[in-house]
PDB file of N, CA, C and O in Angstrom:
ATOM      1  N   UNK A   1     185.004 154.966 170.922  1.00 69.00           N
ATOM      2  CA  UNK A   1     186.091 154.991 171.885  1.00 69.00           C
ATOM      3  C   UNK A   1     187.432 154.935 171.142  1.00 69.00           C
ATOM      4  O   UNK A   1     187.614 154.174 170.204  1.00 69.00           O
ATOM      5  N   UNK A   2     188.362 155.741 171.584  1.00 88.00           N
ATOM      6  CA  UNK A   2     189.667 155.820 170.923  1.00 88.00           C
ATOM      7  C   UNK A   2     190.532 154.607 171.280  1.00 88.00           C
ATOM      8  O   UNK A   2     190.397 154.034 172.355  1.00 88.00           O
ATOM      9  N   UNK A   3     191.391 154.244 170.349  1.00 96.00           N
ATOM     10  CA  UNK A   3     192.326 153.157 170.611  1.00 96.00           C
ATOM     11  C   UNK A   3     193.378 153.617 171.612  1.00 96.00           C
ATOM     12  O   UNK A   3     193.784 154.782 171.598  1.00 96.00           O
ATOM     13  N   UNK A   4     193.799 152.712 172.472  1.00 98.00           N
ATOM     14  CA  UNK A   4     194.833 153.042 173.458  1.00 98.00           C
ATOM     15  C   UNK A   4     195.898 151.961 173.469  1.00 98.00           C
ATOM     16  O   UNK A   4     195.667 150.827 173.032  1.00 98.00           O
ATOM     17  N   UNK A   5     197.073 152.333 173.977  1.00 98.00           N
ATOM     18  CA  UNK A   5     198.154 151.376 174.183  1.00 98.00           C
ATOM     19  C   UNK A   5     198.644 151.519 175.615  1.00 98.00           C
ATOM     20  O   UNK A   5     198.581 152.595 176.201  1.00 98.00           O
ATOM     21  N   UNK A   6     199.097 150.410 176.195  1.00 98.00           N
ATOM     22  CA  UNK A   6     199.675 150.426 177.531  1.00 98.00           C
ATOM     23  C   UNK A   6     201.183 150.282 177.365  1.00 98.00           C
ATOM     24  O   UNK A   6     201.666 149.325 176.763  1.00 98.00           O
ATOM     25  N   UNK A   7     201.913 151.274 177.875  1.00 98.00           N
ATOM     26  CA  UNK A   7     203.362 151.340 177.722  1.00 98.00           C
ATOM     27  C   UNK A   7     204.017 151.183 179.092  1.00 98.00           C
ATOM     28  O   UNK A   7     203.558 151.776 180.066  1.00 98.00           O
ATOM     29  N   UNK A   8     205.087 150.388 179.157  1.00 98.00           N
ATOM     30  CA  UNK A   8     205.810 150.157 180.408  1.00 98.00           C
ATOM     31  C   UNK A   8     207.273 150.546 180.235  1.00 98.00           C
ATOM     32  O   UNK A   8     207.892 150.209 179.225  1.00 98.00           O
ATOM     33  N   UNK A   9     207.820 151.245 181.228  1.00 98.00           N
ATOM     34  CA  UNK A   9     209.240 151.612 181.192  1.00 98.00           C
ATOM     35  C   UNK A   9     210.068 150.424 181.668  1.00 98.00           C
ATOM     36  O   UNK A   9     209.857 149.907 182.759  1.00 98.00           O
ATOM     37  N   UNK A  10     211.023 149.994 180.842  1.00 98.00           N
ATOM     38  CA  UNK A  10     211.866 148.848 181.194  1.00 98.00           C
ATOM     39  C   UNK A  10     213.339 149.218 181.259  1.00 98.00           C
ATOM     40  O   UNK A  10     214.170 148.382 181.602  1.00 98.00           O
ATOM     41  N   UNK A  11     213.685 150.458 180.917  1.00 97.00           N
ATOM     42  CA  UNK A  11     215.079 150.889 180.926  1.00 97.00           C
ATOM     43  C   UNK A  11     215.232 152.209 181.650  1.00 97.00           C
ATOM     44  O   UNK A  11     214.311 153.010 181.724  1.00 97.00           O
ATOM     45  N   UNK A  12     216.416 152.419 182.197  1.00 97.00           N
ATOM     46  CA  UNK A  12     216.703 153.635 182.943  1.00 97.00           C
ATOM     47  C   UNK A  12     217.265 154.718 182.020  1.00 97.00           C
ATOM     48  O   UNK A  12     218.031 154.421 181.105  1.00 97.00           O
ATOM     49  N   UNK A  13     216.908 155.989 182.282  1.00 96.00           N
ATOM     50  CA  UNK A  13     217.460 157.078 181.474  1.00 96.00           C
ATOM     51  C   UNK A  13     218.850 157.535 181.930  1.00 96.00           C
ATOM     52  O   UNK A  13     219.415 158.455 181.352  1.00 96.00           O
ATOM     53  N   UNK A  14     219.396 156.871 182.931  1.00 96.00           N
ATOM     54  CA  UNK A  14     220.735 157.223 183.404  1.00 96.00           C
ATOM     55  C   UNK A  14     221.748 156.953 182.287  1.00 96.00           C
ATOM     56  O   UNK A  14     221.693 155.929 181.617  1.00 96.00           O
ATOM     57  N   UNK A  15     222.664 157.880 182.072  1.00 97.00           N
ATOM     58  CA  UNK A  15     223.709 157.805 181.041  1.00 97.00           C
ATOM     59  C   UNK A  15     223.130 157.773 179.625  1.00 97.00           C
ATOM     60  O   UNK A  15     223.708 157.186 178.718  1.00 97.00           O
ATOM     61  N   UNK A  16     221.968 158.377 179.445  1.00 97.00           N
ATOM     62  CA  UNK A  16     221.355 158.509 178.126  1.00 97.00           C
ATOM     63  C   UNK A  16     221.242 159.996 177.799  1.00 97.00           C
ATOM     64  O   UNK A  16     221.241 160.830 178.699  1.00 97.00           O
ATOM     65  N   UNK A  17     221.123 160.340 176.530  1.00 97.00           N
ATOM     66  CA  UNK A  17     220.963 161.754 176.161  1.00 97.00           C
ATOM     67  C   UNK A  17     219.723 162.369 176.820  1.00 97.00           C
ATOM     68  O   UNK A  17     218.717 161.685 177.033  1.00 97.00           O
ATOM     69  N   UNK A  18     219.796 163.654 177.112  1.00 97.00           N
ATOM     70  CA  UNK A  18     218.698 164.325 177.802  1.00 97.00           C
ATOM     71  C   UNK A  18     217.404 164.281 176.988  1.00 97.00           C
ATOM     72  O   UNK A  18     216.314 164.267 177.553  1.00 97.00           O
ATOM     73  N   UNK A  19     217.501 164.261 175.667  1.00 98.00           N
ATOM     74  CA  UNK A  19     216.308 164.171 174.819  1.00 98.00           C
ATOM     75  C   UNK A  19     215.511 162.893 175.106  1.00 98.00           C
ATOM     76  O   UNK A  19     214.286 162.880 175.066  1.00 98.00           O
ATOM     77  N   UNK A  20     216.230 161.790 175.388  1.00 98.00           N
ATOM     78  CA  UNK A  20     215.546 160.534 175.680  1.00 98.00           C
ATOM     79  C   UNK A  20     214.831 160.607 177.019  1.00 98.00           C
ATOM     80  O   UNK A  20     213.710 160.112 177.164  1.00 98.00           O
ATOM     81  N   UNK A  21     215.439 161.251 178.016  1.00 98.00           N
ATOM     82  CA  UNK A  21     214.789 161.438 179.317  1.00 98.00           C
ATOM     83  C   UNK A  21     213.532 162.306 179.147  1.00 98.00           C
ATOM     84  O   UNK A  21     212.484 162.010 179.710  1.00 98.00           O
ATOM     85  N   UNK A  22     213.649 163.364 178.336  1.00 98.00           N
ATOM     86  CA  UNK A  22     212.517 164.257 178.099  1.00 98.00           C
ATOM     87  C   UNK A  22     211.376 163.520 177.392  1.00 98.00           C
ATOM     88  O   UNK A  22     210.204 163.771 177.678  1.00 98.00           O
ATOM     89  N   UNK A  23     211.718 162.608 176.490  1.00 98.00           N
ATOM     90  CA  UNK A  23     210.693 161.828 175.804  1.00 98.00           C
ATOM     91  C   UNK A  23     209.966 160.914 176.781  1.00 98.00           C
ATOM     92  O   UNK A  23     208.743 160.780 176.727  1.00 98.00           O
ATOM     93  N   UNK A  24     210.717 160.297 177.706  1.00 98.00           N
ATOM     94  CA  UNK A  24     210.089 159.470 178.747  1.00 98.00           C
ATOM     95  C   UNK A  24     209.111 160.295 179.572  1.00 98.00           C
ATOM     96  O   UNK A  24     207.980 159.876 179.831  1.00 98.00           O
ATOM     97  N   UNK A  25     209.538 161.479 179.988  1.00 97.00           N
ATOM     98  CA  UNK A  25     208.686 162.349 180.794  1.00 97.00           C
ATOM     99  C   UNK A  25     207.460 162.776 179.990  1.00 97.00           C
ATOM    100  O   UNK A  25     206.349 162.853 180.515  1.00 97.00           O
ATOM    101  N   UNK A  26     207.649 163.011 178.694  1.00 98.00           N
ATOM    102  CA  UNK A  26     206.536 163.365 177.822  1.00 98.00           C
ATOM    103  C   UNK A  26     205.490 162.266 177.733  1.00 98.00           C
ATOM    104  O   UNK A  26     204.301 162.538 177.566  1.00 98.00           O
ATOM    105  N   UNK A  27     205.930 161.022 177.862  1.00 98.00           N
ATOM    106  CA  UNK A  27     205.004 159.890 177.871  1.00 98.00           C
ATOM    107  C   UNK A  27     204.406 159.656 179.260  1.00 98.00           C
ATOM    108  O   UNK A  27     203.554 158.785 179.427  1.00 98.00           O
ATOM    109  N   UNK A  28     204.877 160.399 180.252  1.00 98.00           N
ATOM    110  CA  UNK A  28     204.371 160.235 181.618  1.00 98.00           C
ATOM    111  C   UNK A  28     205.076 159.154 182.391  1.00 98.00           C
ATOM    112  O   UNK A  28     204.558 158.667 183.395  1.00 98.00           O
ATOM    113  N   UNK A  29     206.268 158.776 181.935  1.00 98.00           N
ATOM    114  CA  UNK A  29     207.051 157.739 182.618  1.00 98.00           C
ATOM    115  C   UNK A  29     208.285 158.375 183.240  1.00 98.00           C
ATOM    116  O   UNK A  29     208.918 159.221 182.623  1.00 98.00           O
ATOM    117  N   UNK A  30     208.624 157.980 184.462  1.00 95.00           N
ATOM    118  CA  UNK A  30     209.838 158.501 185.076  1.00 95.00           C
ATOM    119  C   UNK A  30     210.478 157.524 186.054  1.00 95.00           C
ATOM    120  O   UNK A  30     211.549 157.790 186.559  1.00 95.00           O
ATOM    121  N   UNK A  31     209.832 156.405 186.327  1.00 96.00           N
ATOM    122  CA  UNK A  31     210.395 155.406 187.233  1.00 96.00           C
ATOM    123  C   UNK A  31     210.325 154.040 186.565  1.00 96.00           C
ATOM    124  O   UNK A  31     209.416 153.761 185.771  1.00 96.00           O
ATOM    125  N   UNK A  32     211.263 153.202 186.900  1.00 97.00           N
ATOM    126  CA  UNK A  32     211.319 151.858 186.323  1.00 97.00           C
ATOM    127  C   UNK A  32     210.027 151.091 186.598  1.00 97.00           C
ATOM    128  O   UNK A  32     209.462 151.185 187.679  1.00 97.00           O
ATOM    129  N   UNK A  33     209.578 150.335 185.614  1.00 98.00           N
ATOM    130  CA  UNK A  33     208.421 149.442 185.682  1.00 98.00           C
ATOM    131  C   UNK A  33     207.090 150.173 185.858  1.00 98.00           C
ATOM    132  O   UNK A  33     206.080 149.553 186.176  1.00 98.00           O
ATOM    133  N   UNK A  34     207.067 151.480 185.629  1.00 98.00           N
ATOM    134  CA  UNK A  34     205.829 152.239 185.680  1.00 98.00           C
ATOM    135  C   UNK A  34     205.095 152.049 184.354  1.00 98.00           C
ATOM    136  O   UNK A  34     205.713 151.954 183.302  1.00 98.00           O
ATOM    137  N   UNK A  35     203.771 151.969 184.401  1.00 98.00           N
ATOM    138  CA  UNK A  35     202.983 151.801 183.181  1.00 98.00           C
ATOM    139  C   UNK A  35     202.045 152.990 183.007  1.00 98.00           C
ATOM    140  O   UNK A  35     201.634 153.626 183.975  1.00 98.00           O
ATOM    141  N   UNK A  36     201.713 153.262 181.748  1.00 98.00           N
ATOM    142  CA  UNK A  36     200.768 154.327 181.411  1.00 98.00           C
ATOM    143  C   UNK A  36     199.885 153.836 180.274  1.00 98.00           C
ATOM    144  O   UNK A  36     200.350 153.159 179.370  1.00 98.00           O
ATOM    145  N   UNK A  37     198.625 154.203 180.317  1.00 98.00           N
ATOM    146  CA  UNK A  37     197.714 153.932 179.212  1.00 98.00           C
ATOM    147  C   UNK A  37     197.585 155.222 178.421  1.00 98.00           C
ATOM    148  O   UNK A  37     197.146 156.247 178.945  1.00 98.00           O
ATOM    149  N   UNK A  38     198.009 155.187 177.163  1.00 98.00           N
ATOM    150  CA  UNK A  38     198.059 156.375 176.318  1.00 98.00           C
ATOM    151  C   UNK A  38     197.203 156.187 175.076  1.00 98.00           C
ATOM    152  O   UNK A  38     197.001 155.061 174.609  1.00 98.00           O
ATOM    153  N   UNK A  39     196.736 157.301 174.519  1.00 97.00           N
ATOM    154  CA  UNK A  39     195.980 157.266 173.278  1.00 97.00           C
ATOM    155  C   UNK A  39     196.906 156.825 172.150  1.00 97.00           C
ATOM    156  O   UNK A  39     198.058 157.253 172.069  1.00 97.00           O
ATOM    157  N   UNK A  40     196.407 155.973 171.287  1.00 97.00           N
ATOM    158  CA  UNK A  40     197.207 155.435 170.182  1.00 97.00           C
ATOM    159  C   UNK A  40     197.179 156.411 169.007  1.00 97.00           C
ATOM    160  O   UNK A  40     196.330 156.327 168.127  1.00 97.00           O
ATOM    161  N   UNK A  41     198.117 157.367 169.005  1.00 97.00           N
ATOM    162  CA  UNK A  41     198.227 158.357 167.936  1.00 97.00           C
ATOM    163  C   UNK A  41     199.605 158.238 167.285  1.00 97.00           C
ATOM    164  O   UNK A  41     200.524 157.658 167.885  1.00 97.00           O
ATOM    165  N   UNK A  42     199.772 158.777 166.089  1.00 97.00           N
ATOM    166  CA  UNK A  42     201.092 158.751 165.456  1.00 97.00           C
ATOM    167  C   UNK A  42     202.171 159.442 166.310  1.00 97.00           C
ATOM    168  O   UNK A  42     203.324 159.008 166.334  1.00 97.00           O
ATOM    169  N   UNK A  43     201.803 160.490 167.042  1.00 97.00           N
ATOM    170  CA  UNK A  43     202.768 161.201 167.879  1.00 97.00           C
ATOM    171  C   UNK A  43     203.273 160.305 169.013  1.00 97.00           C
ATOM    172  O   UNK A  43     204.477 160.233 169.278  1.00 97.00           O
ATOM    173  N   UNK A  44     202.345 159.611 169.661  1.00 98.00           N
ATOM    174  CA  UNK A  44     202.734 158.714 170.763  1.00 98.00           C
ATOM    175  C   UNK A  44     203.549 157.547 170.221  1.00 98.00           C
ATOM    176  O   UNK A  44     204.561 157.157 170.799  1.00 98.00           O
ATOM    177  N   UNK A  45     203.123 156.992 169.091  1.00 97.00           N
ATOM    178  CA  UNK A  45     203.875 155.882 168.480  1.00 97.00           C
ATOM    179  C   UNK A  45     205.304 156.320 168.128  1.00 97.00           C
ATOM    180  O   UNK A  45     206.253 155.560 168.288  1.00 97.00           O
ATOM    181  N   UNK A  46     205.448 157.552 167.640  1.00 98.00           N
ATOM    182  CA  UNK A  46     206.771 158.069 167.301  1.00 98.00           C
ATOM    183  C   UNK A  46     207.651 158.218 168.532  1.00 98.00           C
ATOM    184  O   UNK A  46     208.844 157.908 168.490  1.00 98.00           O
ATOM    185  N   UNK A  47     207.059 158.679 169.637  1.00 98.00           N
ATOM    186  CA  UNK A  47     207.821 158.815 170.881  1.00 98.00           C
ATOM    187  C   UNK A  47     208.262 157.447 171.394  1.00 98.00           C
ATOM    188  O   UNK A  47     209.397 157.279 171.848  1.00 98.00           O
ATOM    189  N   UNK A  48     207.368 156.466 171.309  1.00 98.00           N
ATOM    190  CA  UNK A  48     207.703 155.104 171.747  1.00 98.00           C
ATOM    191  C   UNK A  48     208.810 154.537 170.857  1.00 98.00           C
ATOM    192  O   UNK A  48     209.755 153.910 171.352  1.00 98.00           O
ATOM    193  N   UNK A  49     208.735 154.773 169.562  1.00 98.00           N
ATOM    194  CA  UNK A  49     209.757 154.265 168.636  1.00 98.00           C
ATOM    195  C   UNK A  49     211.112 154.911 168.909  1.00 98.00           C
ATOM    196  O   UNK A  49     212.151 154.265 168.779  1.00 98.00           O
ATOM    197  N   UNK A  50     211.096 156.187 169.305  1.00 98.00           N
ATOM    198  CA  UNK A  50     212.331 156.920 169.558  1.00 98.00           C
ATOM    199  C   UNK A  50     213.104 156.345 170.746  1.00 98.00           C
ATOM    200  O   UNK A  50     214.332 156.396 170.778  1.00 98.00           O
ATOM    201  N   UNK A  51     212.372 155.818 171.730  1.00 98.00           N
ATOM    202  CA  UNK A  51     213.027 155.262 172.928  1.00 98.00           C
ATOM    203  C   UNK A  51     212.615 153.807 173.123  1.00 98.00           C
ATOM    204  O   UNK A  51     212.402 153.342 174.247  1.00 98.00           O
ATOM    205  N   UNK A  52     212.527 153.063 172.030  1.00 97.00           N
ATOM    206  CA  UNK A  52     212.048 151.678 172.091  1.00 97.00           C
ATOM    207  C   UNK A  52     212.935 150.781 172.941  1.00 97.00           C
ATOM    208  O   UNK A  52     212.492 149.735 173.417  1.00 97.00           O
ATOM    209  N   UNK A  53     214.185 151.186 173.167  1.00 97.00           N
ATOM    210  CA  UNK A  53     215.092 150.402 174.005  1.00 97.00           C
ATOM    211  C   UNK A  53     214.807 150.603 175.497  1.00 97.00           C
ATOM    212  O   UNK A  53     215.334 149.868 176.320  1.00 97.00           O
ATOM    213  N   UNK A  54     213.955 151.584 175.840  1.00 98.00           N
ATOM    214  CA  UNK A  54     213.638 151.852 177.245  1.00 98.00           C
ATOM    215  C   UNK A  54     212.183 151.578 177.603  1.00 98.00           C
ATOM    216  O   UNK A  54     211.831 151.615 178.779  1.00 98.00           O
ATOM    217  N   UNK A  55     211.333 151.329 176.617  1.00 98.00           N
ATOM    218  CA  UNK A  55     209.917 151.068 176.881  1.00 98.00           C
ATOM    219  C   UNK A  55     209.451 149.855 176.075  1.00 98.00           C
ATOM    220  O   UNK A  55     210.086 149.477 175.097  1.00 98.00           O
ATOM    221  N   UNK A  56     208.357 149.270 176.522  1.00 97.00           N
ATOM    222  CA  UNK A  56     207.729 148.204 175.729  1.00 97.00           C
ATOM    223  C   UNK A  56     206.223 148.412 175.749  1.00 97.00           C
ATOM    224  O   UNK A  56     205.661 148.917 176.732  1.00 97.00           O
ATOM    225  N   UNK A  57     205.589 148.041 174.649  1.00 97.00           N
ATOM    226  CA  UNK A  57     204.133 148.104 174.554  1.00 97.00           C
ATOM    227  C   UNK A  57     203.599 146.791 175.101  1.00 97.00           C
ATOM    228  O   UNK A  57     203.884 145.732 174.560  1.00 97.00           O
ATOM    229  N   UNK A  58     202.852 146.885 176.190  1.00 97.00           N
ATOM    230  CA  UNK A  58     202.320 145.699 176.849  1.00 97.00           C
ATOM    231  C   UNK A  58     201.025 145.235 176.187  1.00 97.00           C
ATOM    232  O   UNK A  58     200.804 144.050 175.994  1.00 97.00           O
ATOM    233  N   UNK A  59     200.172 146.201 175.851  1.00 96.00           N
ATOM    234  CA  UNK A  59     198.840 145.865 175.390  1.00 96.00           C
ATOM    235  C   UNK A  59     198.310 146.942 174.452  1.00 96.00           C
ATOM    236  O   UNK A  59     198.617 148.111 174.628  1.00 96.00           O
ATOM    237  N   UNK A  60     197.531 146.514 173.463  1.00 96.00           N
ATOM    238  CA  UNK A  60     196.858 147.445 172.564  1.00 96.00           C
ATOM    239  C   UNK A  60     195.362 147.200 172.702  1.00 96.00           C
ATOM    240  O   UNK A  60     194.902 146.100 172.493  1.00 96.00           O
ATOM    241  N   UNK A  61     194.639 148.249 173.083  1.00 93.00           N
ATOM    242  CA  UNK A  61     193.189 148.132 173.297  1.00 93.00           C
ATOM    243  C   UNK A  61     192.433 148.891 172.212  1.00 93.00           C
ATOM    244  O   UNK A  61     192.917 149.874 171.702  1.00 93.00           O
ATOM    245  N   UNK A  62     191.231 148.439 171.968  1.00 86.00           N
ATOM    246  CA  UNK A  62     190.352 149.171 171.067  1.00 86.00           C
ATOM    247  C   UNK A  62     190.396 148.631 169.711  1.00 86.00           C
ATOM    248  O   UNK A  62     190.003 148.943 168.723  1.00 86.00           O
TER     249      UNK A  62
END
């Protein structure tokens, strides 16, 4: 079974660069306090790091 992480959106993309909004959408997040369980890959980790001020990692499974 692949490792997964649970990511929660804690910040709004309002008044942020469009690239940051696109990164949120790429992670499957678009509303405040929404959570997603994503595969733990370097690509996903990089996206989370890019917008770390708007998301938090709640849990790491696997």
